[in-house]
Structure formats: structure tokens, C-alpha cells
Tab-separated table of C-alpha atoms in Angstrom:
chain	number	residue	atom	x	y	z
P	1	UNK	CA	55.468	-79.737	12.018
P	2	UNK	CA	57.456	-77.425	14.954
P	3	UNK	CA	60.597	-76.061	15.204
P	4	UNK	CA	63.775	-78.985	14.870
P	5	UNK	CA	67.414	-78.886	15.272
P	6	UNK	CA	69.521	-77.555	17.559
P	7	UNK	CA	69.627	-74.547	19.482
P	8	UNK	CA	71.811	-73.205	22.217
P	9	UNK	CA	71.444	-69.904	24.166
P	10	UNK	CA	74.172	-67.903	25.567
P	11	UNK	CA	75.189	-68.608	29.237
P	12	UNK	CA	72.179	-66.986	31.129
P	13	UNK	CA	69.376	-67.110	28.473
P	14	UNK	CA	67.158	-70.067	27.964
P	15	UNK	CA	67.544	-71.875	24.956
P	16	UNK	CA	63.893	-72.029	24.490
P	17	UNK	CA	62.862	-68.451	24.681
P	18	UNK	CA	65.561	-66.525	24.258
P	19	UNK	CA	65.750	-63.770	21.624
P	20	UNK	CA	67.558	-64.998	18.417
P	21	UNK	CA	70.365	-62.265	19.115
P	22	UNK	CA	70.984	-64.021	22.322
P	23	UNK	CA	71.746	-67.537	21.013
P	24	UNK	CA	75.581	-68.881	20.428
P	25	UNK	CA	73.923	-70.623	17.344
P	26	UNK	CA	71.094	-72.373	16.065
P	27	UNK	CA	70.519	-74.812	12.980
P	28	UNK	CA	67.786	-72.379	11.776
P	29	UNK	CA	70.712	-69.743	11.341
P	30	UNK	CA	73.734	-70.063	8.985
P	31	UNK	CA	76.981	-68.923	10.755
P	32	UNK	CA	80.185	-67.084	9.773
P	33	UNK	CA	83.063	-69.377	9.411
P	34	UNK	CA	86.453	-68.971	9.295
P	35	UNK	CA	88.006	-70.380	6.028
P	36	UNK	CA	91.633	-69.096	6.558
P	37	UNK	CA	93.370	-67.089	9.132
P	38	UNK	CA	96.934	-65.963	7.998
P	39	UNK	CA	99.729	-63.522	8.719
P	40	UNK	CA	101.631	-61.267	5.845
P	41	UNK	CA	104.330	-59.061	5.401
P	42	UNK	CA	105.778	-57.056	3.061
P	43	UNK	CA	107.811	-53.406	2.885
P	44	UNK	CA	106.636	-49.515	2.229
P	45	UNK	CA	108.017	-48.893	-1.208
P	46	UNK	CA	110.565	-45.970	-1.843
P	47	UNK	CA	108.513	-43.832	-4.108
P	48	UNK	CA	111.579	-43.647	-6.282
P	49	UNK	CA	111.120	-43.702	-10.321
P	50	UNK	CA	113.098	-43.109	-13.195
P	51	UNK	CA	112.966	-43.780	-17.001
P	52	UNK	CA	114.240	-46.935	-18.491
P	53	UNK	CA	114.724	-48.861	-22.052
P	54	UNK	CA	115.036	-52.540	-22.591
P	55	UNK	CA	117.390	-55.113	-24.134
P	56	UNK	CA	115.310	-57.466	-26.108
P	57	UNK	CA	117.183	-60.286	-26.244
P	58	UNK	CA	118.053	-60.754	-22.472
P	59	UNK	CA	114.824	-58.880	-21.250
P	60	UNK	CA	116.644	-56.865	-19.154
P	61	UNK	CA	115.254	-53.293	-18.522
P	62	UNK	CA	118.141	-50.666	-18.307
P	63	UNK	CA	118.022	-47.781	-16.032
P	64	UNK	CA	121.359	-46.568	-14.744
P	65	UNK	CA	121.532	-46.761	-11.060
P	66	UNK	CA	118.326	-48.230	-10.144
P	67	UNK	CA	118.789	-48.923	-6.614
P	68	UNK	CA	116.235	-51.519	-7.305
P	69	UNK	CA	116.420	-54.974	-5.260
P	70	UNK	CA	115.111	-58.359	-5.894
P	71	UNK	CA	111.600	-58.620	-4.782
P	72	UNK	CA	110.886	-54.795	-5.223
P	73	UNK	CA	107.567	-54.367	-6.625
P	74	UNK	CA	107.494	-51.758	-10.105
P	75	UNK	CA	105.127	-50.569	-12.058
P	76	UNK	CA	105.111	-48.665	-15.314
P	77	UNK	CA	104.079	-45.638	-17.408
P	78	UNK	CA	104.703	-44.722	-20.720
P	79	UNK	CA	103.940	-42.018	-23.296
P	80	UNK	CA	103.336	-44.055	-26.181
P	81	UNK	CA	103.680	-47.977	-25.815
P	82	UNK	CA	105.346	-50.166	-23.424
P	83	UNK	CA	107.908	-52.979	-24.621
P	84	UNK	CA	105.456	-56.174	-25.423
P	85	UNK	CA	104.310	-57.583	-23.161
P	86	UNK	CA	104.438	-55.019	-20.468
P	87	UNK	CA	101.472	-53.636	-19.005
P	88	UNK	CA	101.051	-50.420	-17.769
P	89	UNK	CA	99.779	-49.146	-14.022
P	90	UNK	CA	96.570	-48.116	-15.431
P	91	UNK	CA	96.086	-51.683	-16.990
P	92	UNK	CA	96.392	-52.961	-13.359
P	93	UNK	CA	99.603	-54.573	-13.239
P	94	UNK	CA	102.235	-54.322	-10.567
P	95	UNK	CA	105.772	-56.465	-11.353
P	96	UNK	CA	108.367	-57.737	-8.792
P	97	UNK	CA	112.034	-57.552	-9.369
P	98	UNK	CA	113.684	-61.169	-10.034
P	99	UNK	CA	117.202	-60.107	-10.743
P	100	UNK	CA	119.259	-56.714	-10.497
P	101	UNK	CA	122.966	-55.546	-11.954
P	102	UNK	CA	123.818	-52.146	-10.886
P	103	UNK	CA	122.648	-50.598	-14.056
P	104	UNK	CA	119.436	-53.434	-15.029
P	105	UNK	CA	117.078	-55.652	-13.579
P	106	UNK	CA	114.280	-57.929	-14.972
P	107	UNK	CA	110.713	-58.421	-13.758
P	108	UNK	CA	107.773	-60.603	-13.126
P	109	UNK	CA	104.663	-61.029	-12.723
P	110	UNK	CA	104.572	-62.825	-9.265
P	111	UNK	CA	107.716	-62.425	-6.355
P	112	UNK	CA	110.363	-64.944	-7.507
P	113	UNK	CA	108.717	-66.004	-10.682
P	114	UNK	CA	110.122	-66.447	-14.283
P	115	UNK	CA	111.244	-63.267	-15.760
P	116	UNK	CA	108.875	-61.633	-18.524
P	117	UNK	CA	109.973	-62.591	-21.776
P	118	UNK	CA	110.262	-59.082	-23.882
P	119	UNK	CA	109.857	-59.150	-27.688
P	120	UNK	CA	110.313	-55.364	-28.548
P	121	UNK	CA	110.941	-52.112	-27.625
P	122	UNK	CA	108.154	-50.484	-27.268
P	123	UNK	CA	107.574	-46.804	-28.319
P	124	UNK	CA	107.965	-43.142	-26.308
P	125	UNK	CA	109.540	-42.975	-23.335
P	126	UNK	CA	109.012	-45.733	-20.752
P	127	UNK	CA	109.084	-44.869	-16.777
P	128	UNK	CA	109.704	-47.068	-13.725
P	129	UNK	CA	108.084	-46.543	-10.372
P	130	UNK	CA	109.054	-48.049	-6.735
P	131	UNK	CA	105.857	-46.845	-5.371
P	132	UNK	CA	102.960	-49.265	-4.958
P	133	UNK	CA	103.409	-52.824	-3.727
P	134	UNK	CA	101.142	-55.303	-3.623
P	135	UNK	CA	100.736	-58.485	-1.430
P	136	UNK	CA	98.568	-61.269	-2.884
P	137	UNK	CA	96.824	-64.002	-0.070
P	138	UNK	CA	95.543	-67.020	-1.958
P	139	UNK	CA	92.390	-68.618	-1.120
P	140	UNK	CA	91.210	-70.137	-4.061
P	141	UNK	CA	87.626	-70.875	-2.938
P	142	UNK	CA	86.437	-69.665	-6.444
P	143	UNK	CA	83.889	-66.923	-5.266
P	144	UNK	CA	83.246	-64.067	-3.747
P	145	UNK	CA	83.455	-64.733	0.198
P	146	UNK	CA	83.496	-61.964	2.945
P	147	UNK	CA	87.157	-61.126	4.341
P	148	UNK	CA	89.006	-59.092	6.784
P	149	UNK	CA	92.450	-57.181	6.896
P	150	UNK	CA	93.677	-56.061	9.790
P	151	UNK	CA	96.830	-54.098	9.988
P	152	UNK	CA	99.398	-55.117	12.733
P	153	UNK	CA	101.942	-52.174	12.388
P	154	UNK	CA	105.828	-51.815	10.871
P	155	UNK	CA	108.939	-51.979	12.062
P	156	UNK	CA	108.971	-48.396	13.225
P	157	UNK	CA	105.699	-47.861	14.901
P	158	UNK	CA	105.984	-51.662	16.707
P	159	UNK	CA	103.941	-54.926	16.457
P	160	UNK	CA	102.059	-54.513	19.544
P	161	UNK	CA	98.798	-53.653	17.707
P	162	UNK	CA	95.708	-54.427	15.138
P	163	UNK	CA	93.884	-51.884	13.214
P	164	UNK	CA	90.841	-53.264	11.255
P	165	UNK	CA	90.749	-51.926	7.820
P	166	UNK	CA	92.982	-48.922	8.494
P	167	UNK	CA	96.613	-48.184	9.216
P	168	UNK	CA	97.367	-46.435	12.135
P	169	UNK	CA	96.428	-43.059	11.554
P	170	UNK	CA	93.180	-43.922	11.216
P	171	UNK	CA	92.908	-43.915	6.910
P	172	UNK	CA	90.400	-46.274	5.790
P	173	UNK	CA	92.136	-49.059	3.308
P	174	UNK	CA	88.933	-51.000	2.507
P	175	UNK	CA	89.314	-49.757	-2.018
P	176	UNK	CA	93.159	-51.064	-1.353
P	177	UNK	CA	92.440	-53.846	0.253
P	178	UNK	CA	90.529	-56.032	-2.062
P	179	UNK	CA	89.149	-59.748	-2.488
P	180	UNK	CA	89.183	-61.137	-5.670
P	181	UNK	CA	86.817	-64.809	-6.248
P	182	UNK	CA	90.773	-66.332	-5.506
P	183	UNK	CA	92.671	-64.077	-3.955
P	184	UNK	CA	92.981	-61.388	-1.550
P	185	UNK	CA	95.168	-58.056	-2.736
P	186	UNK	CA	96.385	-55.674	-0.479
P	187	UNK	CA	97.837	-52.890	-2.081
P	188	UNK	CA	100.510	-50.507	-0.150
P	189	UNK	CA	101.613	-47.531	-1.731
P	190	UNK	CA	104.674	-45.074	-0.804
P	191	UNK	CA	103.022	-42.890	1.846
P	192	UNK	CA	101.253	-45.777	3.996
P	193	UNK	CA	100.981	-44.938	7.267
P	194	UNK	CA	102.735	-41.833	6.938
P	195	UNK	CA	104.323	-40.091	9.317
P	196	UNK	CA	103.836	-42.870	11.787
P	197	UNK	CA	106.123	-45.545	9.263
P	198	UNK	CA	108.315	-44.373	6.393
P	199	UNK	CA	109.390	-46.246	3.054
P	200	UNK	CA	111.458	-49.036	3.669
P	201	UNK	CA	109.609	-50.090	6.891
P	202	UNK	CA	108.680	-53.915	6.961
P	203	UNK	CA	105.075	-53.581	7.372
P	204	UNK	CA	102.678	-56.731	9.238
P	205	UNK	CA	99.132	-57.808	8.640
P	206	UNK	CA	96.603	-60.203	9.725
P	207	UNK	CA	93.951	-61.699	7.367
P	208	UNK	CA	90.783	-63.740	7.898
P	209	UNK	CA	88.960	-65.087	4.795
P	210	UNK	CA	85.774	-66.836	5.504
P	211	UNK	CA	84.081	-70.102	4.111
P	212	UNK	CA	80.790	-68.741	3.523
P	213	UNK	CA	79.422	-67.076	0.021
P	214	UNK	CA	76.776	-64.132	-0.448
P	215	UNK	CA	74.000	-66.915	-1.863
P	216	UNK	CA	70.878	-65.407	-0.688
P	217	UNK	CA	69.507	-66.028	3.109
P	218	UNK	CA	66.440	-64.240	3.525
P	219	UNK	CA	65.354	-63.093	7.370
P	220	UNK	CA	63.855	-65.748	9.331
P	221	UNK	CA	62.913	-64.442	12.588
P	222	UNK	CA	62.029	-67.019	15.004
P	223	UNK	CA	61.956	-65.291	18.419
P	224	UNK	CA	62.397	-61.674	18.863
P	225	UNK	CA	61.723	-60.950	22.735
P	226	UNK	CA	61.943	-63.229	25.651
P	227	UNK	CA	64.004	-63.163	28.838
P	228	UNK	CA	66.926	-64.657	30.638
P	229	UNK	CA	67.527	-67.804	32.879
P	230	UNK	CA	69.463	-67.936	36.019
P	231	UNK	CA	73.174	-68.319	36.041
P	232	UNK	CA	75.172	-71.718	37.051
P	233	UNK	CA	78.239	-73.374	37.011
P	234	UNK	CA	79.946	-73.823	33.447
P	235	UNK	CA	77.742	-75.898	30.924
P	236	UNK	CA	76.946	-76.639	27.406
P	237	UNK	CA	79.021	-77.935	24.839
P	238	UNK	CA	82.835	-77.372	23.299
P	239	UNK	CA	84.332	-78.070	20.095
P	240	UNK	CA	87.744	-77.573	19.580
P	241	UNK	CA	90.299	-77.220	16.493
P	242	UNK	CA	92.302	-80.046	15.357
P	243	UNK	CA	95.008	-80.810	17.187
P	244	UNK	CA	93.507	-79.551	20.747
P	245	UNK	CA	92.385	-81.036	23.590
P	246	UNK	CA	88.689	-79.971	23.933
P	247	UNK	CA	88.670	-80.122	27.936
P	248	UNK	CA	91.477	-77.834	28.896
P	249	UNK	CA	92.210	-75.811	25.613
P	250	UNK	CA	91.740	-72.280	25.541
P	251	UNK	CA	88.398	-70.412	24.481
P	252	UNK	CA	90.194	-68.999	21.552
P	253	UNK	CA	91.501	-72.149	20.471
P	254	UNK	CA	87.574	-73.435	19.884
P	255	UNK	CA	85.713	-74.194	16.847
P	256	UNK	CA	82.729	-73.092	18.919
P	257	UNK	CA	81.726	-72.980	22.198
P	258	UNK	CA	78.045	-72.207	24.444
P	259	UNK	CA	80.235	-69.732	26.531
P	260	UNK	CA	80.918	-67.288	23.195
P	261	UNK	CA	78.475	-66.248	21.118
P	262	UNK	CA	79.178	-66.188	17.381
P	263	UNK	CA	78.334	-64.438	14.471
P	264	UNK	CA	74.552	-65.608	13.291
P	265	UNK	CA	73.508	-64.427	9.810
P	266	UNK	CA	70.290	-63.144	9.752
P	267	UNK	CA	70.196	-62.043	5.942
P	268	UNK	CA	72.857	-62.354	3.326
P	269	UNK	CA	72.816	-62.192	-0.629
P	270	UNK	CA	73.849	-59.498	-3.603
P	271	UNK	CA	72.025	-56.509	-4.508
P	272	UNK	CA	72.040	-53.774	-7.185
P	273	UNK	CA	70.109	-51.857	-4.807
P	274	UNK	CA	71.243	-49.234	-2.350
P	275	UNK	CA	69.273	-50.164	0.619
P	276	UNK	CA	68.292	-53.926	1.934
P	277	UNK	CA	65.696	-53.964	4.725
P	278	UNK	CA	66.354	-56.459	7.515
P	279	UNK	CA	63.033	-56.276	9.685
P	280	UNK	CA	65.156	-56.667	13.040
P	281	UNK	CA	63.645	-53.804	14.525
P	282	UNK	CA	67.151	-53.225	16.152
P	283	UNK	CA	70.571	-51.911	14.945
P	284	UNK	CA	72.465	-55.306	13.884
P	285	UNK	CA	76.391	-55.728	13.118
P	286	UNK	CA	77.194	-56.422	9.278
P	287	UNK	CA	79.454	-56.393	6.731
P	288	UNK	CA	79.169	-54.862	3.306
P	289	UNK	CA	81.327	-54.787	0.086
P	290	UNK	CA	80.875	-53.354	-3.378
P	291	UNK	CA	82.191	-54.807	-6.484
P	292	UNK	CA	84.602	-53.367	-9.212
P	293	UNK	CA	87.134	-55.547	-11.722
P	294	UNK	CA	86.791	-58.691	-10.781
P	295	UNK	CA	86.893	-58.034	-6.565
P	296	UNK	CA	84.926	-56.527	-4.023
P	297	UNK	CA	85.984	-54.194	-1.467
P	298	UNK	CA	84.750	-52.475	1.673
P	299	UNK	CA	82.471	-50.059	0.957
P	300	UNK	CA	81.151	-47.132	3.236
P	301	UNK	CA	77.753	-48.216	4.530
P	302	UNK	CA	75.839	-47.489	7.585
P	303	UNK	CA	72.800	-49.643	8.954
P	304	UNK	CA	69.835	-48.347	10.979
P	305	UNK	CA	67.040	-50.511	12.459
P	306	UNK	CA	65.391	-50.851	9.341
P	307	UNK	CA	67.857	-51.195	6.495
P	308	UNK	CA	71.419	-51.269	5.720
P	309	UNK	CA	72.091	-48.411	2.928
P	310	UNK	CA	75.042	-49.061	0.770
P	311	UNK	CA	77.632	-46.556	0.352
P	312	UNK	CA	79.159	-45.634	-3.254
P	313	UNK	CA	80.542	-47.807	-5.366
P	314	UNK	CA	82.094	-47.412	-8.679
P	315	UNK	CA	79.798	-50.294	-9.364
P	316	UNK	CA	76.240	-51.381	-8.346
P	317	UNK	CA	76.874	-54.661	-7.277
P	318	UNK	CA	76.692	-55.271	-3.188
P	319	UNK	CA	77.448	-58.186	-1.420
P	320	UNK	CA	75.974	-58.005	2.138
P	321	UNK	CA	75.797	-60.067	5.583
P	322	UNK	CA	73.488	-58.802	8.390
P	323	UNK	CA	73.906	-60.472	11.359
P	324	UNK	CA	71.738	-61.189	14.369
P	325	UNK	CA	74.370	-59.673	16.718
P	326	UNK	CA	72.895	-56.344	18.513
P	327	UNK	CA	74.807	-53.353	17.738
P	328	UNK	CA	73.444	-50.750	20.223
S	1	UNK	CA	91.704	-91.529	9.422
S	2	UNK	CA	88.435	-90.439	7.588
S	3	UNK	CA	86.580	-87.373	7.903
S	4	UNK	CA	85.668	-86.710	11.950
S	5	UNK	CA	83.689	-84.512	13.826
S	6	UNK	CA	81.003	-82.504	13.811
S	7	UNK	CA	78.724	-81.184	11.131
S	8	UNK	CA	75.557	-79.547	11.192
S	9	UNK	CA	73.860	-78.333	7.787
S	10	UNK	CA	71.181	-75.509	7.152
S	11	UNK	CA	67.453	-76.518	6.403
S	12	UNK	CA	67.507	-78.281	3.179
S	13	UNK	CA	71.344	-79.417	2.428
S	14	UNK	CA	72.004	-82.950	3.112
S	15	UNK	CA	74.588	-82.946	6.062
S	16	UNK	CA	76.618	-85.955	4.571
S	17	UNK	CA	77.012	-84.595	1.254
S	18	UNK	CA	76.892	-80.502	1.093
S	19	UNK	CA	79.138	-78.419	0.667
S	20	UNK	CA	81.146	-76.844	3.759
S	21	UNK	CA	79.771	-73.370	2.903
S	22	UNK	CA	76.496	-74.544	3.247
S	23	UNK	CA	76.955	-75.884	7.073
S	24	UNK	CA	75.638	-73.768	10.158
S	25	UNK	CA	78.693	-75.181	11.749
S	26	UNK	CA	81.541	-77.884	10.520
S	27	UNK	CA	84.390	-78.530	13.394
S	28	UNK	CA	86.573	-77.983	10.183
S	29	UNK	CA	86.174	-74.202	10.442
S	30	UNK	CA	86.678	-72.172	13.777
S	31	UNK	CA	83.328	-69.495	13.968
S	32	UNK	CA	83.952	-65.609	15.225
S	33	UNK	CA	84.072	-65.879	18.880
S	34	UNK	CA	82.917	-62.814	20.640
S	35	UNK	CA	84.851	-62.319	23.974
S	36	UNK	CA	83.116	-59.131	24.948
S	37	UNK	CA	80.931	-56.333	23.610
S	38	UNK	CA	79.728	-53.225	24.465
S	39	UNK	CA	78.200	-49.648	23.578
S	40	UNK	CA	78.039	-46.302	25.054
S	41	UNK	CA	77.656	-42.472	23.480
S	42	UNK	CA	81.199	-40.482	23.872
S	43	UNK	CA	80.926	-36.394	23.608
S	44	UNK	CA	83.318	-35.073	21.064
S	45	UNK	CA	84.809	-31.504	21.231
S	46	UNK	CA	85.708	-29.970	18.133
S	47	UNK	CA	89.341	-30.666	17.149
S	48	UNK	CA	90.035	-32.712	20.090
S	49	UNK	CA	90.969	-36.524	19.613
S	50	UNK	CA	89.144	-38.705	22.042
S	51	UNK	CA	90.161	-42.319	22.806
S	52	UNK	CA	88.251	-44.705	24.420
S	53	UNK	CA	90.072	-47.502	26.331
S	54	UNK	CA	87.840	-51.110	27.078
S	55	UNK	CA	90.343	-53.396	29.043
S	56	UNK	CA	89.997	-57.078	27.151
S	57	UNK	CA	92.196	-58.779	29.474
S	58	UNK	CA	92.864	-61.459	27.192
S	59	UNK	CA	96.628	-61.495	27.018
S	60	UNK	CA	97.166	-61.595	23.347
S	61	UNK	CA	96.210	-59.040	20.149
S	62	UNK	CA	92.449	-59.987	19.786
S	63	UNK	CA	90.487	-58.835	16.859
S	64	UNK	CA	87.649	-55.946	17.090
S	65	UNK	CA	84.921	-54.156	15.140
S	66	UNK	CA	83.294	-51.531	15.901
S	67	UNK	CA	80.237	-49.321	14.546
S	68	UNK	CA	79.753	-45.514	14.520
S	69	UNK	CA	76.279	-43.772	14.438
S	70	UNK	CA	76.485	-40.911	12.053
S	71	UNK	CA	74.477	-39.078	14.177
S	72	UNK	CA	71.203	-39.789	12.510
S	73	UNK	CA	70.654	-43.155	13.906
S	74	UNK	CA	72.413	-44.893	11.169
S	75	UNK	CA	75.811	-46.592	12.152
S	76	UNK	CA	78.903	-47.620	9.938
S	77	UNK	CA	81.307	-49.938	10.646
S	78	UNK	CA	85.015	-48.659	11.209
S	79	UNK	CA	87.162	-47.094	10.405
S	80	UNK	CA	85.140	-44.148	9.504
S	81	UNK	CA	86.515	-40.783	7.530
S	82	UNK	CA	83.547	-38.136	6.648
S	83	UNK	CA	84.764	-34.775	5.401
S	84	UNK	CA	82.421	-32.165	4.318
S	85	UNK	CA	82.745	-28.578	3.578
S	86	UNK	CA	82.191	-28.105	7.367
S	87	UNK	CA	83.223	-30.722	9.457
S	88	UNK	CA	85.379	-33.725	9.368
S	89	UNK	CA	84.885	-37.601	11.417
S	90	UNK	CA	87.496	-39.662	11.474
S	91	UNK	CA	86.870	-43.222	14.013
S	92	UNK	CA	89.414	-45.911	14.059
S	93	UNK	CA	90.007	-48.793	16.031
S	94	UNK	CA	92.835	-50.561	17.380
S	95	UNK	CA	93.964	-53.355	19.744
S	96	UNK	CA	96.764	-54.373	21.994
S	97	UNK	CA	97.650	-57.301	24.233
S	98	UNK	CA	95.525	-55.485	26.917
S	99	UNK	CA	92.942	-53.030	25.689
S	100	UNK	CA	90.797	-52.470	23.011
S	101	UNK	CA	90.471	-48.700	21.745
S	102	UNK	CA	88.187	-46.723	19.727
S	103	UNK	CA	90.022	-43.289	18.516
S	104	UNK	CA	87.846	-40.274	17.378
S	105	UNK	CA	88.448	-37.453	15.983
S	106	UNK	CA	86.081	-34.639	14.836
S	107	UNK	CA	86.240	-31.151	13.848
S	108	UNK	CA	83.303	-28.225	12.915
S	109	UNK	CA	85.558	-25.801	10.902
S	110	UNK	CA	82.889	-23.348	11.556
S	111	UNK	CA	81.341	-23.421	14.734
S	112	UNK	CA	83.303	-25.970	16.707
S	113	UNK	CA	81.323	-27.188	19.854
S	114	UNK	CA	80.653	-30.161	20.727
S	115	UNK	CA	79.051	-33.577	19.154
S	116	UNK	CA	78.126	-36.868	20.635
S	117	UNK	CA	78.202	-40.219	18.991
S	118	UNK	CA	77.157	-43.436	19.865
S	119	UNK	CA	79.143	-46.436	19.448
S	120	UNK	CA	79.112	-50.403	19.891
S	121	UNK	CA	81.970	-52.621	19.598
S	122	UNK	CA	82.860	-56.321	19.456
S	123	UNK	CA	86.162	-57.935	20.944
S	124	UNK	CA	86.805	-61.367	19.621
S	125	UNK	CA	88.588	-64.343	21.540
S	126	UNK	CA	90.092	-64.550	17.767
S	127	UNK	CA	93.642	-63.066	17.103
S	128	UNK	CA	93.863	-59.927	15.649
S	129	UNK	CA	97.760	-60.362	15.182
S	130	UNK	CA	99.139	-64.215	14.729
S	131	UNK	CA	102.125	-64.639	16.852
């Protein structure tokens, strides 16, 4: 049986003969679908810290003149054992202040949530730290999905920019901005974006989560060479988002258009190997993540004309998507 | 109203009953759309930051990715921060309502000099900052 399905070429290319990387999309190849795009804000934490005791009957943490506000993130350390059921920062827990007086406060596991019911005093010296915050963006997909976090600046730097997985000084943030199977977490400490931003500044993000998972797609080259066709008037097809007029809306408000190339998946999957061969013969675009502690994060990887080499991760489970889009 | 629109499934998946994530295309979920792409080579001077500016004329802040050659034919997705005993390399991207930028900083602590790097960028119609 010959090839069947649908094939849409970029403007100026013959849909029958163009190379695969000049397609808008084809029913032979999966594309990267946007499941969720949203914005989120938080504040750079103060970096303050102090010791505390607890009042078990009221669930309050006692710390004279703590200066915390409702919504502030706190994490805990101890010289021995924290009051039950509080967990330490090293156990991966960041809490949020939900109630304050001048000298006491209560915490919850979620912003605005129910205060933690403290049942004993613990032992040793306990310290609270307001030096790291955590933004949670829920997606509930139930599996690892590709994602991107973009930093849009702070109340100090202004909001006229976007930075891909970095702060405005160029510091990579891939390991601090991670994706779990049901949510994305953005961790920011009190030194974030220093010196351009400072503790107390409001910070802004845009988050993309894609619908696609990392189930295996093996490379499936159909055409690797070919020439372009002639140019003509606007032609092809257009699919608009719900609520947008397909004839008049802007290209950015489309699901897909034959005018704009999309990310066509060449190969994707999971691997424990550091090298994934793609056999495209040119350098393609890619996304790569490593798994650690039930989440995935952007891992420093490199790609050549033959293979993707995963960067160092704390585990050896990697998740990758290699696109047909040419990188160089 | 029932579900409407267009749905294209991948081979082996029933287009009527398959999961959305196994579709080639569904009008339910937009695809990332490239506005423009390009590439080239920059020559960096040790210790001097260099900013490559790309006009996109979209009038809003778009999403952008860039890939940087490590000098040996292998590309990393930016941001890149590589430190060794003799060199440091930092590359990251930024976009605003009119331009995309790739910001390069390279320094050779031992001998200074220059370094050539290849780069490639994609600027998308999709927004890098929601309104």
C-alpha cells in the first residue's frame, strides 16, 4: 500500500516532494500539542530566618518579631527532630504562612490551606527560613509531559521580556523548575535574578505544558531530499482556536495553519542510555529532560548530526523529543 | 453541543476513540507555530558580552528558543552555562515586543583571544508572555 493520509507543506514547498523538515505537518508524524499555557507570579523571598518553638494546643509557631506575612513561604531545619508532623527542607517540604500575629504564625502545606495540626514539640533547636518559594502549576495529566518555563521579569526589571529557562542574568534554572506527573513546580530562592532583582520583588512567569507524553516514536523518514515549488497567493488551510474567527483571526490565535511550520516529532521516548541516535543527517531541534524524585527537569544535553547526548542527571532516566525541524 | 472540529490520529490509533495525546492534530490543542527561524556564526572576544539582535516585528513578546554549538558540532539548547578551569561560556535568550536576543559571554582565563560559535534560533507566534 502506498503512502496515505494528509501532508501539508510550508509555503513555497511542494507537498508531494519536499523534505520532511519542510512540512507544516503530516499524518505520518506526531506534532507537539500545547495542553496548557498560563502565567504565574510570586515574590522573591526575604532570606530571613530565626529559631522557633511551638504551641501544640493552638498549632502556632512562636518566633518573636518574625516579620512574616500570610502567603510567605517557609521551610524548616532542626538540630534533632521537628515537631510532628512538620518536615524539613531536606525532606522536600516548603510550607506557606496562613496566619500571623506579631510573634506567632501558622503554616499550611498549600497557600491558603488548612493549618498543619502540630501534635508535639519535637526536640532540639528548630529554625524557620524564608529563603525559598515554590509556585505550583497544576495540570493533572497523570504522566510526564514536555514543558517550558519562561521568566518574564520582575517588578524591578519591568515585564517587557521573556527568558527561556533562565533568569535575566542568563543563569540557567532548569533544575529548579521541574515537572511532576500532575504539576509543574517553580522554585525561586532569595538570590534569584540577583542583582537585577531583589528580595521582595514580584516575579512573573509563563508556563507551557504540552499534551504529548514520552511514549516511543521511532524515526520514520519518508523523504529526506527534494526541492521547493513556486510561491503564490496565500493558500492552504487554517484551524482557529475556539472563539476565534478562522477567516479573520491572527495567526497566533490559530491551532494550526499551513502558513506556519510546527514542531513535527521525529523520534521520542525514554532511555537510560546517554546517547539517542536520530539518523537525520542534520542537526535537529530537541527537548530533553532527566528524572529525579518523581519529577523531570531540563538537563544540559547536546545534539549533533547523528545523535542526542544526554547531560548529567541525578538519575539515569531520560525523556526526550527530537523534532524534524532543522537546527542548523 | 457535542465535540466539534478536526482530529487526525496517528497510524494505529482510532481517530474517534483515541486519546488526545495520541493525535497528530486536534483542534482542541494548539500547536507551537514558528514565526521565523535562522542561524549563523558569531565571533566572541574573551571577556566581552555580545548580544545578537533579531527583529521579529510581532508587536508582542513571543516565545523563543536557541541552540548553541559547543564548537565541536554538538548543539545545546540555551541557556548554556559551561565552566572549566580555563574557560567560561554563558548564553541565554531574551525576547521583547520587537526583538529576540541571544546574549553571549565567553572568557578564556588563560589566553584570551576569540572564539567562533554557531547558533540557531526559533521565534514562535506563540506568546512568551501572556498579557
